Amino acid sequence: MSALRKLFRFHGGVKPDYHKHASTRQPIAGTPIPAELVIPLHQSIGGPPRPLVQAGERVLKGQRIGDADGNVSSAVHASTSGTVTAVEMRRMPHTSGLSALCVVIKPDGRDEWIARQSFDFRNASPTETRDYLRDAGVVGLGGAVFPSHLKLNAGKQGRLDTLVLNGAECEPFITCDDVLMRERGEAILKGAAIMREMLAAGRVLIGIEDNKPEAIAAMMAAARAAGDDAIQVVAVPTRYPAGGAKQLIRVLTGIEVPHGERSTDYGVQCFNVGTAYATHDAIALGQPLISRIVTVAGNVGQARNYEVLFGTPMRDLIAPCAPLPDSDRVIMGGPMMGFRMPGDDVPVVKATNCVLVGSDALFPPPPPEMSCIRCGECAKVCPSDLQPFEMYWFARARLFGKAQEYHLFDCIECGCCAYVCPSRIPLVDYYRFAKSEIWAREVEKEAADQARDRYEFRLLREEREKQEKAAKLAAKTAAGREKAAAALAEAEKPARTPEEEAKHALIAAALERAKAQKERAHPENTSNLSPEQQAEIAAIEARRAEIREQAKPHLRADD
Amino acid sequence: MALGAIVLGGALGYAAVRFRVEGDPLVEKIDAILPQTQCGQCGYPGCKPYAQAIAKGEAEINQCPPGGEEGIHKLADLLGREFKPLSAEHGIEKPKAVALIDEQTCIGCTLCIQACPVDAIVGAAKQMHTVIAGQCTGCELCLPPCPVNCISMEPIAESVESWKWKYPVFKLTPSRKEAA
Ligand code: SF4
Ligand code: SF4
Ligand code: SF4
């Protein structure tokens, strides 16, 4: 239900051209199963999943092919049935153009599902439900691909005030959430209801930018049909980046989550509408995340939204959209925050909300950068309330510590600052550079700390071993000394009692017998020796004694 | 995925700020800058002894090849000394690498295990040995003792995770030439 409610304003923001109309004229279309699916194992934040299949194995649609590596990770699944042809390095949908481990599947065309079963989350513990979602591969579909199970945690209080569903979709060209809300509002709300129960959230606020009247109407109708007063659809003013989590929370609730703090500490958690949809798929239908809605737009004749199986090459999506002949680049994401792809052969992954085809005409190359005139325009538009020109200055000078003091890591890379900069400085490029340098240093630092610990432990161990050896040696000599001392004490002991005397005599007799026996058993090979042999033995004994003598100082040094 | 990096970045917080070791003795501060490769190229049996020598003024700040120019700059800043290029007699700065044992050739003699300063090699007598790549500092100390020369240094390849955004440089492109 929509209500007239007081909305708040986030700092800054810009109003770029939206270009959203072209891709919303037609409903979501399916895509044919491609000839080959290349499914990267690492598609979310956190540890890269471990492959569960080998070349030659047959897999079913929805079968887990990559197992979450620890809890901060998320599983991946086969998006159709077929045969695994390889588990190998393939080029990733990443600006670097580098490769990573992928499961390559040759589809059999049957699209045969695994046995699907809904998950009874009401009779499961929160941990079990979270594990289930992790193994179903549910991650944030707004582009951040943060594992959702980690966010479905009510925090310290065990309950939240507000669950925010993010349908703002503020970035130009991208309309995947818009069409999803228009066509599948009911499932989104069911997913939201599951999330709300898990978080024990009081209300659900669905924020949608007011340039999407159809989506707002559809979601309102769905909310009415659900008949739940706690769910409210709220139209928010269209201003980029209203779809940033912190920005949307601010607009809807007025809460300003401070630098470096979690929204759950303020009773709010925020999910993308696509993530709610995927949660419903996983829990109610037993379908892991194997596809998503992707907008294909930009320099194409026919922009449109497709439901795409993960692993589908981007070029398979672009082809039916009639790319214009001057197209020369593919961007994953939108023009403000997107990433240039190394080619159109890379696969669609969970993070792919939009495949944007570009050309010099559509996105003219940036004019040469000029020096910063410290006009402060960038700070006026920064939605994170930062001072972009200061961060730029320090990033440029590679003074990374300084850049961090200006809250570099609170920058959401929205690009507003670069958008308004009169000197056309590619500010975000500097922030990305600085952030990745700081990250690399953090990793190096950690490795160095570990190496230091291991080195010091080794020194300690060597020292300990040396001492143990010395102690053993000392113990040996000490034992000898003790024996001597004991014998001495024995001799000086006062006269024994008769019983003791008798015992002693017995022992002495036994010893005497043993000695006699030993003498009788004396080896015969040293008797009846020739004088030469005797001399030889004597020489050997002398050498032995000499060596023993030489070894003595070492033994003592070791002591 | 970039956004995720930002999320984690928030958790990371003020790494560089945090790293500043305040109030610690000088040796610790110097040791914190040294790369902990423990390779001995500086002429001391490890990073800590070199740190101690620098603190006492017995060693120059440009003797650590793994630390490279950046390390020397940091030491110069910390100690208020002048920057000097890396001393050639101590070695050259190389891309980071890890040791790899050729498992076919290894005879299991344990000599490399004894040489490794950070216990990054596992194995037992007459058993094939393996380097735990994540713990190898690339010091190369295991190379000379190996009687069958089966250890090689493999440079660490760049991965999607370790890739870094480049410093933004914009080439000045000359105005387009007319068709000849
Ligand atoms: S808008 Fe550009 S020129 Fe103005 S202060 Fe910011 S970085 Fe400098
Ligand atoms: S890119 Fe970062 S610094 Fe620039 S406006 Fe956005 S949040 Fe602020
Ligand atoms: S040269 Fe090697 S041992 Fe010496 S400080 Fe550098 S890394 Fe440490």
CSV table of N, CA and C in Angstrom, one decimal, chain A residues 478-489:
chain,number,residue,atom,x,y,z
A,478,ALA,N,74.3,-36.4,34.7
A,478,ALA,CA,73.8,-36.3,36.0
A,478,ALA,C,73.4,-37.6,36.6
A,479,ALA,N,72.9,-38.5,35.8
A,479,ALA,CA,72.5,-39.8,36.3
A,479,ALA,C,73.7,-40.6,36.7
A,480,GLY,N,74.8,-40.5,36.0
A,480,GLY,CA,76.1,-41.1,36.3
A,480,GLY,C,76.5,-40.6,37.7
A,481,ARG,N,76.5,-39.3,37.8
A,481,ARG,CA,77.0,-38.7,39.0
A,481,ARG,C,76.1,-39.2,40.2
A,482,GLU,N,74.9,-39.2,40.0
A,482,GLU,CA,74.0,-39.6,41.1
A,482,GLU,C,74.3,-41.0,41.6
A,483,LYS,N,74.6,-41.9,40.6
A,483,LYS,CA,74.9,-43.3,40.9
A,483,LYS,C,76.1,-43.3,41.8
A,484,ALA,N,77.1,-42.6,41.4
A,484,ALA,CA,78.3,-42.6,42.2
A,484,ALA,C,78.0,-42.1,43.6
A,485,ALA,N,77.2,-41.0,43.7
A,485,ALA,CA,76.9,-40.4,45.0
A,485,ALA,C,76.1,-41.4,45.8
A,486,ALA,N,75.2,-42.2,45.2
A,486,ALA,CA,74.4,-43.2,45.9
A,486,ALA,C,75.3,-44.2,46.5
A,487,ALA,N,76.3,-44.7,45.7
A,487,ALA,CA,77.2,-45.7,46.1
A,487,ALA,C,77.9,-45.3,47.4
A,488,LEU,N,78.4,-44.0,47.3
A,488,LEU,CA,79.1,-43.4,48.4
A,488,LEU,C,78.3,-43.4,49.6
A,489,ALA,N,77.0,-43.0,49.5
A,489,ALA,CA,76.1,-42.9,50.6
A,489,ALA,C,75.9,-44.3,51.2
